[in-house]
């Protein structure tokens, strides 16, 4: 991040017509964004939402309340403008693109070995990296993939340990939850690798790898990122496992209702901007959180200083 | 609220292309708003932000980090467009009006008797009631008044009991906090009345009474309200103390960092939409929360149904 812009933003924040700290996290957010934008008084004009879709071999094991065909059906819904993420992207003034990643070829069933080959994970990661618009000033990554909360929980279990990272995803019953737990245990046994990118290949999916690629690509372009829920954070965790600080350009958009997302955010060292019980994926929570960041910058960049307004500074 | 519109919205919510409940509180919000709007598929097109300002006799007792002149200076800042609420109202596409209520005549010092006469509190309440635009489709009420966290804490103490409702307001030190507590204790001793409107007159301020009037006026027009922080909620509490259900047309916009706001929301039976550590007043937290409600309605009213999109419903 740009230390001069950050210092300039911190200085400006102290002069605005409000008691010190009275805008709470909005102040921290504005200063954080200013540092990455390289501008002490920035606005968000060109947010980008990227939605990646992939199919999972483990979906055949009954880990979801929906059949795998729904991945392709929802991609059609994204393209027709009918999904939640379409409404929230439009509302945020964001451009949105959908990348369907080899939906006819699900990843391999990770209970039997790695979900993806090295070539497959690299292709997906690169698709994500290249999808980032270098003129965007903010990025949200979302996903769609029946079975991908199982993949995400497997990634987190591999990287953080413990055995209680599963949740009900789109809404499985107790038997479905037990199947998820068994599938994850089998996946870990079949895939003993432990580096971030190894785990991404072994237990992830193409859409998860693409999200990781987009988040890393945004970092190379110094574009700030708002992370979405459980699956997006699992992708992000793979990057952080490779390199501390890899997510300094990211904030957590929301706390999902999915299983152990709160503990995952703790592991990432991120506090969510919103906590509204969302568990939809698609980037929906992060897209809504764009409004919070925009509001923070509207205040930071638009308010008068004590001197400009002739207000006593207390 | 309109039960047919509410039922229509509930039915529509169940058909949208998402797992049941996956949009969390956004779903409840959309259905609540639909009921008050009398439209099963509504949008927010004309939000209104009302900012009321008043001066307080108790400000002379050293209960604030800022001198009372700042009330008038901030009114000028609101009128010039330089305050946080101006930026957040513009961002929400809201009309905003500022009502400065007899700033040259502070309320009486409530440690010596009632802050306002019956005529004074009625005049302020009526100003608030009449300020609501009957064509608005959402209302936010905010305030400015040096000393008014002391007034608000006194109201809450009178209505809810206990003695730990004070906070640091704009940022008083320990000695200032002790003065607030002593002023509130003296105010309660000098004003033994206990109905909601009696307490509003005895311990409130003109801007607090105007907020109560605007919230009640919005109810008469069936206009939904987003409540702001500690002071706005103290005004709302006076209405609820008079009549259970008086705030059914209101949601809590945010959890303020001011003192005991969390316990106050509990007493109101409201869960906040945002929790970002704001403690500015002006209606700022509620104005930012307009974005959450707009996002909820963008999804509810814009999404495709399973049938429209040809997606399997699980």
XYZ file of C-alpha atoms in Angstrom:
628
model
C 0.000 0.000 0.000
C 0.979 3.629 -0.578
C 2.194 4.996 2.747
C 1.978 8.652 1.657
C -1.655 8.294 0.579
C -2.417 6.445 3.785
C -0.777 9.161 5.883
C -2.615 11.847 3.926
C -5.917 10.079 4.522
C -5.185 9.691 8.243
C -4.406 13.392 8.492
C -7.569 14.365 6.606
C -9.675 12.046 8.792
C -8.507 13.928 11.896
C -9.711 17.254 10.476
C -13.248 16.244 9.450
C -16.275 17.774 11.221
C -16.996 14.980 13.694
C -15.691 13.954 17.109
C -12.500 11.864 16.784
C -13.386 8.249 15.987
C -17.144 8.920 15.794
C -17.449 7.206 12.408
C -15.934 4.028 13.859
C -14.914 1.438 11.311
C -15.848 3.725 8.434
C -12.748 5.756 9.310
C -10.432 2.724 9.284
C -11.966 1.507 6.037
C -11.460 4.825 4.275
C -7.823 5.018 5.374
C -7.186 1.398 4.347
C -8.750 1.978 0.936
C -6.826 5.232 0.430
C -3.566 3.381 0.997
C -4.312 0.787 -1.684
C -5.787 3.333 -4.079
C -2.743 5.611 -3.703
C -5.079 8.570 -3.199
C -5.743 10.315 0.130
C -9.261 11.342 -0.972
C -10.560 8.530 -3.147
C -13.977 7.449 -4.401
C -15.087 4.107 -5.823
C -16.145 4.544 -9.426
C -15.513 1.180 -11.090
C -16.146 -1.882 -8.906
C -15.961 -5.318 -10.515
C -17.800 -8.483 -9.490
C -16.461 -11.789 -10.807
C -18.530 -14.952 -10.429
C -16.823 -18.284 -11.092
C -18.700 -21.561 -11.466
C -17.377 -25.109 -11.237
C -18.627 -28.649 -10.733
C -17.363 -31.048 -8.102
C -16.766 -34.784 -8.215
C -17.872 -35.100 -4.594
C -21.327 -33.762 -5.506
C -22.147 -37.341 -6.556
C -21.756 -38.369 -2.904
C -24.963 -36.642 -1.733
C -23.351 -33.696 0.045
C -25.786 -31.039 -1.276
C -29.514 -30.373 -1.092
C -29.444 -29.544 -4.842
C -28.482 -31.694 -7.877
C -25.273 -30.758 -9.800
C -27.336 -29.595 -12.814
C -28.180 -26.513 -10.756
C -24.656 -25.136 -11.261
C -25.265 -24.738 -15.020
C -28.849 -23.572 -14.473
C -27.666 -20.852 -12.114
C -24.975 -19.783 -14.606
C -27.797 -19.263 -17.108
C -29.653 -17.294 -14.427
C -26.556 -15.119 -13.816
C -26.303 -14.476 -17.569
C -29.996 -13.597 -17.789
C -29.716 -11.196 -14.836
C -32.052 -13.064 -12.486
C -29.878 -14.013 -9.503
C -29.287 -12.143 -6.244
C -25.743 -11.219 -7.317
C -27.073 -9.524 -10.462
C -29.317 -7.270 -8.368
C -26.583 -6.477 -5.840
C -23.962 -5.815 -8.538
C -26.310 -3.456 -10.361
C -27.150 -1.738 -7.076
C -23.414 -1.237 -6.426
C -22.827 0.130 -9.919
C -20.459 -2.755 -10.586
C -19.552 -4.499 -13.803
C -20.134 -8.229 -13.426
C -18.733 -11.158 -15.387
C -19.505 -14.850 -15.067
C -16.903 -17.507 -15.835
C -18.201 -21.069 -16.161
C -15.189 -23.352 -15.769
C -15.480 -26.680 -17.636
C -18.844 -27.465 -16.110
C -19.182 -30.620 -18.217
C -16.041 -32.017 -16.576
C -16.437 -32.040 -12.786
C -13.283 -32.195 -10.720
C -12.236 -35.686 -9.615
C -13.805 -37.108 -6.447
C -11.261 -36.032 -3.827
C -12.015 -38.984 -1.578
C -10.001 -40.994 -4.113
C -7.090 -38.580 -4.697
C -6.532 -34.964 -5.804
C -9.570 -33.109 -7.192
C -7.418 -31.406 -9.828
C -4.138 -32.058 -11.597
C -1.453 -29.370 -11.493
C -2.399 -28.316 -15.013
C -6.084 -28.053 -14.093
C -5.564 -25.948 -10.984
C -3.134 -23.654 -12.820
C -5.610 -23.139 -15.659
C -8.379 -22.206 -13.246
C -6.102 -19.951 -11.176
C -4.961 -18.177 -14.348
C -8.532 -17.702 -15.534
C -9.235 -15.887 -12.269
C -6.031 -13.841 -12.415
C -6.719 -12.727 -15.994
C -10.376 -11.920 -15.320
C -9.501 -8.918 -13.152
C -10.027 -5.642 -14.997
C -6.925 -3.499 -14.478
C -9.162 -0.421 -14.501
C -11.354 -1.691 -11.668
C -10.976 0.111 -8.347
C -12.520 -2.638 -6.205
C -13.011 -6.380 -6.660
C -15.572 -8.857 -5.341
C -15.218 -12.551 -6.158
C -18.154 -14.911 -5.910
C -18.881 -18.507 -6.822
C -21.448 -21.109 -7.736
C -20.799 -24.837 -7.559
C -23.023 -27.533 -6.144
C -20.925 -29.321 -3.527
C -18.496 -26.491 -2.936
C -19.161 -25.950 0.769
C -17.841 -29.500 1.176
C -14.749 -28.582 -0.829
C -14.275 -25.392 1.187
C -14.683 -27.152 4.537
C -12.127 -29.755 3.415
C -9.643 -26.988 2.523
C -10.069 -25.301 5.903
C -9.741 -28.579 7.776
C -6.522 -29.368 5.890
C -5.014 -25.921 6.505
C -6.249 -25.114 10.003
C -6.815 -28.533 11.545
C -9.669 -29.593 13.778
C -12.670 -31.495 12.506
C -15.671 -29.195 12.936
C -15.650 -26.961 9.853
C -18.708 -28.371 8.114
C -22.067 -26.624 7.807
C -25.387 -27.134 6.073
C -24.507 -25.269 2.862
C -27.643 -24.795 0.755
C -29.565 -26.747 3.399
C -28.665 -30.427 3.834
C -30.375 -32.454 6.573
C -28.576 -34.315 9.370
C -27.833 -37.311 7.142
C -26.406 -35.006 4.469
C -24.258 -33.264 7.061
C -22.920 -36.638 8.222
C -22.097 -37.520 4.610
C -20.204 -34.210 4.231
C -18.175 -34.968 7.341
C -17.350 -38.482 6.118
C -16.422 -37.207 2.641
C -14.096 -34.598 4.146
C -12.426 -37.159 6.406
C -11.888 -39.439 3.402
C -10.591 -36.494 1.358
C -8.023 -35.613 3.988
C -6.881 -39.226 4.248
C -6.493 -39.470 0.478
C -4.651 -36.128 0.159
C -1.905 -35.686 2.744
C -0.383 -32.572 1.087
C -0.447 -29.418 3.217
C 0.831 -26.243 1.482
C -1.817 -23.715 0.494
C -1.629 -24.341 -3.223
C -1.316 -28.110 -2.831
C -4.468 -28.143 -0.736
C -6.225 -25.919 -3.277
C -5.489 -28.480 -6.018
C -6.237 -31.533 -3.899
C -9.495 -30.460 -2.213
C -10.621 -27.324 -4.055
C -12.580 -26.836 -7.225
C -12.048 -24.828 -10.371
C -14.177 -21.915 -9.097
C -12.276 -21.921 -5.795
C -8.933 -21.833 -7.627
C -10.198 -19.062 -9.910
C -11.207 -16.974 -6.884
C -7.727 -17.455 -5.410
C -6.235 -16.396 -8.748
C -8.430 -13.293 -8.952
C -7.598 -12.243 -5.381
C -3.876 -12.685 -6.092
C -4.198 -10.912 -9.435
C -5.932 -7.970 -7.772
C -3.015 -7.729 -5.341
C -0.556 -7.479 -8.234
C -2.674 -4.599 -9.601
C -3.116 -3.046 -6.109
C -6.888 -3.355 -6.413
C -8.620 -3.738 -3.010
C -10.842 -6.793 -2.543
C -13.949 -7.432 -0.454
C -14.061 -11.107 0.521
C -17.394 -12.934 0.463
C -18.391 -15.874 2.662
C -17.224 -19.357 3.516
C -16.063 -20.537 0.085
C -14.399 -17.282 -0.946
C -12.565 -17.210 2.384
C -11.398 -20.809 1.878
C -9.838 -19.689 -1.417
C -8.258 -16.701 0.330
C -6.943 -18.937 3.105
C -4.906 -20.904 0.531
C -3.117 -17.670 -0.398
C -2.523 -16.695 3.221
C -1.154 -20.173 3.962
C 1.438 -19.562 1.242
C 2.414 -16.086 2.397
C 1.566 -14.008 5.476
C 0.168 -10.633 4.450
C -1.131 -11.971 1.123
C -4.601 -10.695 2.088
C -3.650 -7.224 3.325
C -5.528 -5.764 0.335
C -8.715 -7.566 1.440
C -11.483 -6.839 3.922
C -14.157 -9.322 5.002
C -17.494 -8.303 3.513
C -19.762 -10.230 5.831
C -20.161 -12.954 8.391
C -21.973 -15.855 6.745
C -24.466 -18.086 8.503
C -22.545 -21.047 7.049
C -21.031 -23.272 9.698
C -17.702 -22.094 10.922
C -17.262 -18.878 8.959
C -16.773 -16.840 12.142
C -13.799 -18.979 13.164
C -12.434 -18.822 9.632
C -12.518 -15.005 9.716
C -10.723 -15.131 13.041
C -8.014 -17.257 11.444
C -7.771 -14.714 8.626
C -7.588 -11.871 11.171
C -10.547 -10.101 9.525
C -13.652 -8.517 11.085
C -16.746 -8.674 8.870
C -18.426 -5.457 7.715
C -21.905 -6.997 7.734
C -23.565 -9.746 9.732
C -27.000 -10.378 8.254
C -27.232 -14.166 8.244
C -26.563 -14.534 4.506
C -25.388 -17.937 3.256
C -25.978 -17.711 -0.482
C -22.523 -17.328 -1.954
C -22.328 -15.829 -5.475
C -20.428 -12.905 -3.906
C -23.723 -11.583 -2.552
C -22.566 -10.537 0.920
C -19.440 -8.861 -0.417
C -21.402 -7.057 -3.134
C -23.745 -5.637 -0.494
C -20.707 -4.607 1.566
C -19.539 -2.440 -1.351
C -22.182 0.002 -0.110
C -20.520 0.226 3.297
C -17.148 0.978 1.730
C -18.714 3.511 -0.628
C -20.421 5.144 2.356
C -17.111 5.312 4.213
C -15.471 7.032 1.253
C -18.438 9.365 0.713
C -17.882 10.632 4.266
C -14.095 10.655 4.115
C -13.796 12.381 0.764
C -16.896 14.569 0.896
C -17.031 16.003 4.411
C -15.893 19.489 5.338
C -12.976 19.998 7.725
C -13.395 21.954 10.983
C -11.549 24.859 9.366
C -13.657 24.802 6.175
C -16.923 24.693 8.137
C -15.984 27.109 10.919
C -16.828 24.547 13.608
C -15.047 24.511 16.969
C -12.897 21.365 17.197
C -13.747 20.597 20.852
C -49.310 -3.066 7.947
C -50.993 -4.485 4.860
C -51.417 -8.219 5.452
C -52.147 -9.005 1.788
C -48.971 -7.284 0.600
C -47.016 -9.011 3.351
C -48.435 -12.407 2.379
C -47.707 -11.714 -1.305
C -44.118 -10.809 -0.457
C -43.696 -13.936 1.672
C -44.994 -16.060 -1.190
C -42.703 -14.374 -3.716
C -39.707 -14.769 -1.384
C -40.246 -18.532 -1.366
C -40.072 -18.712 -5.161
C -36.867 -16.750 -5.748
C -33.760 -18.486 -7.147
C -31.912 -19.153 -3.903
C -32.006 -21.806 -1.202
C -34.743 -21.065 1.361
C -33.512 -18.494 3.880
C -30.140 -18.000 2.154
C -30.509 -14.209 2.100
C -30.982 -14.188 5.869
C -32.225 -10.918 7.316
C -32.555 -9.393 3.847
C -35.587 -11.640 3.353
C -37.254 -10.560 6.608
C -36.525 -6.925 5.825
C -38.071 -7.099 2.368
C -41.228 -8.755 3.704
C -41.506 -6.234 6.561
C -41.097 -3.319 4.166
C -43.607 -4.791 1.693
C -46.208 -4.932 4.455
C -45.812 -1.260 5.333
C -45.541 -0.182 1.698
C -48.694 -2.119 0.792
C -46.850 -3.577 -2.215
C -45.569 -7.156 -2.483
C -42.757 -6.118 -4.833
C -41.642 -2.652 -3.702
C -38.591 -0.480 -4.287
C -37.377 2.550 -2.341
C -37.482 5.616 -4.548
C -37.974 8.559 -2.175
C -36.238 8.265 1.192
C -36.269 11.274 3.512
C -33.709 12.241 6.148
C -34.790 14.737 8.817
C -32.176 16.284 11.107
C -33.419 18.162 14.168
C -31.184 20.391 16.306
C -31.764 21.670 19.820
C -29.840 23.160 22.706
C -29.877 21.847 26.264
C -29.840 23.639 29.591
C -27.716 20.871 31.093
C -24.933 21.603 28.570
C -23.858 24.368 30.981
C -22.993 21.655 33.524
C -19.951 20.371 31.615
C -21.466 17.150 30.297
C -20.005 17.422 26.761
C -16.548 17.577 25.209
C -17.804 20.376 22.927
C -19.209 23.855 23.765
C -22.944 24.508 23.030
C -22.058 26.890 20.166
C -21.184 23.786 18.163
C -24.904 22.952 17.749
C -25.445 26.098 15.640
C -22.103 25.675 13.866
C -23.036 22.142 12.869
C -26.452 23.301 11.644
C -24.594 25.672 9.342
C -22.411 22.762 8.257
C -25.523 20.649 7.513
C -26.950 23.511 5.457
C -23.683 23.910 3.552
C -23.509 20.164 2.830
C -20.321 19.447 4.771
C -21.361 16.980 7.473
C -21.340 13.186 7.424
C -25.136 13.044 7.178
C -25.053 15.144 4.009
C -22.735 12.647 2.321
C -24.726 9.622 3.489
C -28.077 11.173 2.521
C -26.789 12.005 -0.951
C -25.352 8.500 -1.273
C -28.784 7.066 -0.361
C -30.554 9.313 -2.869
C -32.499 10.874 0.007
C -33.960 14.326 0.387
C -32.666 15.902 3.591
C -34.046 18.762 5.674
C -32.584 20.400 8.765
C -34.822 21.896 11.454
C -33.069 24.099 14.013
C -35.418 24.341 17.006
C -35.113 27.596 18.976
C -31.350 27.240 19.344
C -31.105 30.630 21.067
C -33.373 29.348 23.849
C -31.911 26.184 25.372
C -34.281 23.940 27.294
C -34.356 24.498 31.057
C -31.734 22.728 33.179
C -33.574 19.525 34.089
C -31.722 19.141 37.368
C -33.989 21.965 38.599
C -37.318 20.805 37.100
C -38.787 19.894 33.687
C -36.613 20.716 30.634
C -39.692 21.785 28.653
C -43.172 23.058 29.396
C -46.135 21.221 27.904
C -46.431 23.879 25.218
C -42.739 23.603 24.328
C -42.683 19.830 23.994
C -45.903 19.883 21.929
C -44.477 22.507 19.583
C -41.319 20.455 19.010
C -43.274 17.194 18.599
C -45.567 18.863 16.052
C -42.609 20.284 14.123
C -41.320 16.720 13.758
C -44.735 15.303 12.832
C -45.286 17.959 10.162
C -41.785 17.629 8.723
C -42.503 14.161 7.325
C -43.090 14.268 3.563
C -46.231 12.260 2.836
C -44.674 11.173 -0.461
C -41.568 9.731 1.214
C -41.284 5.939 1.179
C -38.755 5.688 4.019
C -37.783 7.971 6.895
C -34.572 8.477 8.861
C -34.508 10.891 11.795
C -31.255 12.309 13.099
C -30.215 14.955 15.596
C -27.613 17.439 16.714
C -27.553 18.965 20.172
C -24.581 19.444 22.461
C -25.511 17.686 25.717
C -28.124 15.400 24.217
C -26.535 12.057 25.141
C -27.058 13.211 28.743
C -30.711 13.962 27.987
C -31.128 10.609 26.226
C -29.496 8.652 29.053
C -31.767 10.426 31.543
C -34.840 9.431 29.498
C -33.769 5.797 29.353
C -32.988 5.704 33.064
C -36.430 7.150 33.853
C -38.258 4.701 31.581
C -36.226 1.517 32.023
C -34.676 1.941 35.459
C -31.169 1.034 36.513
C -28.370 3.550 36.741
C -25.809 2.603 34.111
C -27.085 4.156 30.886
C -24.450 6.867 30.483
C -21.667 6.857 27.910
C -18.940 9.168 26.655
C -21.013 10.884 23.953
C -18.739 12.976 21.751
C -15.841 11.987 23.996
C -15.931 13.231 27.591
C -13.195 12.136 30.004
C -13.770 10.342 33.323
C -14.593 13.562 35.149
C -17.103 14.513 32.435
C -18.688 11.077 32.652
C -19.038 11.455 36.427
C -20.679 14.864 35.870
C -23.141 13.271 33.418
C -24.050 10.625 35.959
C -24.581 13.217 38.694
C -26.660 15.443 36.387
C -28.874 12.483 35.450
C -29.375 11.495 39.082
C -30.345 15.075 39.921
C -32.660 15.198 36.899
C -34.480 12.073 37.977
C -34.874 13.378 41.521
C -36.263 16.691 40.230
C -38.668 15.018 37.759
C -40.589 12.126 39.290
C -43.049 11.768 36.333
C -42.905 8.443 34.509
C -45.138 8.174 31.383
C -43.341 8.240 28.029
C -44.481 11.713 27.029
C -44.026 13.139 30.538
C -40.444 11.896 30.547
C -39.895 13.311 27.048
C -40.935 16.772 28.319
C -39.100 16.551 31.634
C -35.738 15.155 30.490
C -35.719 15.405 26.685
C -34.860 18.232 24.372
C -36.604 19.887 21.462
C -34.730 17.756 18.877
C -35.589 14.589 20.837
C -39.281 15.546 20.945
C -39.208 16.389 17.223
C -37.745 12.961 16.421
C -40.527 11.334 18.451
C -43.056 13.417 16.545
C -41.582 12.488 13.164
C -41.527 8.772 14.020
C -45.160 8.953 15.151
C -46.123 11.020 12.114
C -44.514 8.479 9.801
C -46.611 5.771 11.444
C -49.801 7.707 10.695
C -48.688 7.856 7.033
C -47.547 4.185 7.060
C -44.012 5.239 6.137
C -41.349 2.803 7.432
C -38.594 4.252 9.620
C -34.964 3.307 10.187
C -33.954 4.255 13.726
C -30.509 5.745 14.330
C -28.435 5.444 17.513
C -28.713 6.199 21.201
C -30.580 9.517 21.072
C -33.001 8.552 18.321
C -33.792 5.340 20.184
C -34.423 7.311 23.389
C -37.024 9.341 21.468
C -38.527 6.116 20.097
C -38.598 4.592 23.575
C -40.904 7.397 24.755
C -43.420 6.334 22.077
C -43.119 2.647 22.957
C -43.614 3.460 26.648
C -46.928 5.051 25.695
C -48.122 2.212 23.483
C -46.796 -1.286 22.761
C -46.339 -1.791 19.023
C -45.831 1.919 18.386
C -42.513 1.077 16.722
C -43.643 -1.820 14.530
C -42.966 0.365 11.479
C -39.339 0.842 12.585
C -36.141 -1.172 12.227
C -32.901 -0.453 14.060
C -30.331 0.906 11.623
C -27.210 0.245 13.624
C -25.648 -0.572 16.942
C -23.918 2.545 18.213
C -20.683 2.547 20.172
C -22.394 4.901 22.659
C -22.719 3.449 26.119
C -25.692 1.233 26.580
C -27.213 1.311 23.096
C -27.129 -2.494 22.836
C -29.271 -2.857 25.960
C -31.588 -0.134 24.701
C -32.134 -2.031 21.436
C -32.871 -5.136 23.470
C -35.521 -3.203 25.389
C -36.978 -2.051 22.061
C -36.911 -5.626 20.741
C -34.884 -4.567 17.688
C -31.801 -6.134 16.107
C -29.469 -3.631 14.435
C -28.749 -3.898 10.697
C -25.209 -2.580 11.038
C -22.600 -2.688 13.786
C -19.682 -0.529 12.734
C -18.807 1.344 15.910
C -20.435 4.625 14.829
C -21.313 7.143 17.551
C -21.849 10.340 15.593
C -25.607 10.821 15.630
C -27.040 13.093 12.892
C -28.889 10.015 11.578
C -25.622 8.777 10.086
C -25.914 5.083 10.991
C -29.533 4.898 9.873
C -28.750 6.694 6.611
C -26.028 4.143 5.850
C -28.483 1.359 6.701
C -30.790 2.623 3.931
C -28.346 0.829 1.627
C -28.999 -2.491 3.349
C -32.759 -2.082 2.985
C -32.382 -1.016 -0.638
C -30.208 -4.067 -1.261
C -32.828 -6.308 0.331
C -35.512 -4.873 -1.952
C -33.267 -5.030 -5.016
C -32.988 -8.789 -4.442
C -36.619 -9.318 -3.454
C -38.158 -7.323 -6.261
C -35.546 -7.961 -8.966
C -34.667 -11.649 -8.746
C -36.080 -14.328 -11.028
C -38.239 -17.128 -9.625
C -37.263 -20.787 -10.039
C -39.954 -21.126 -12.712
C -38.862 -17.991 -14.605
C -35.205 -19.053 -14.606
C -35.722 -22.776 -15.228
C -33.708 -23.696 -12.140
C -34.443 -26.894 -10.173
C -35.848 -25.918 -6.765
C -33.900 -28.548 -4.806
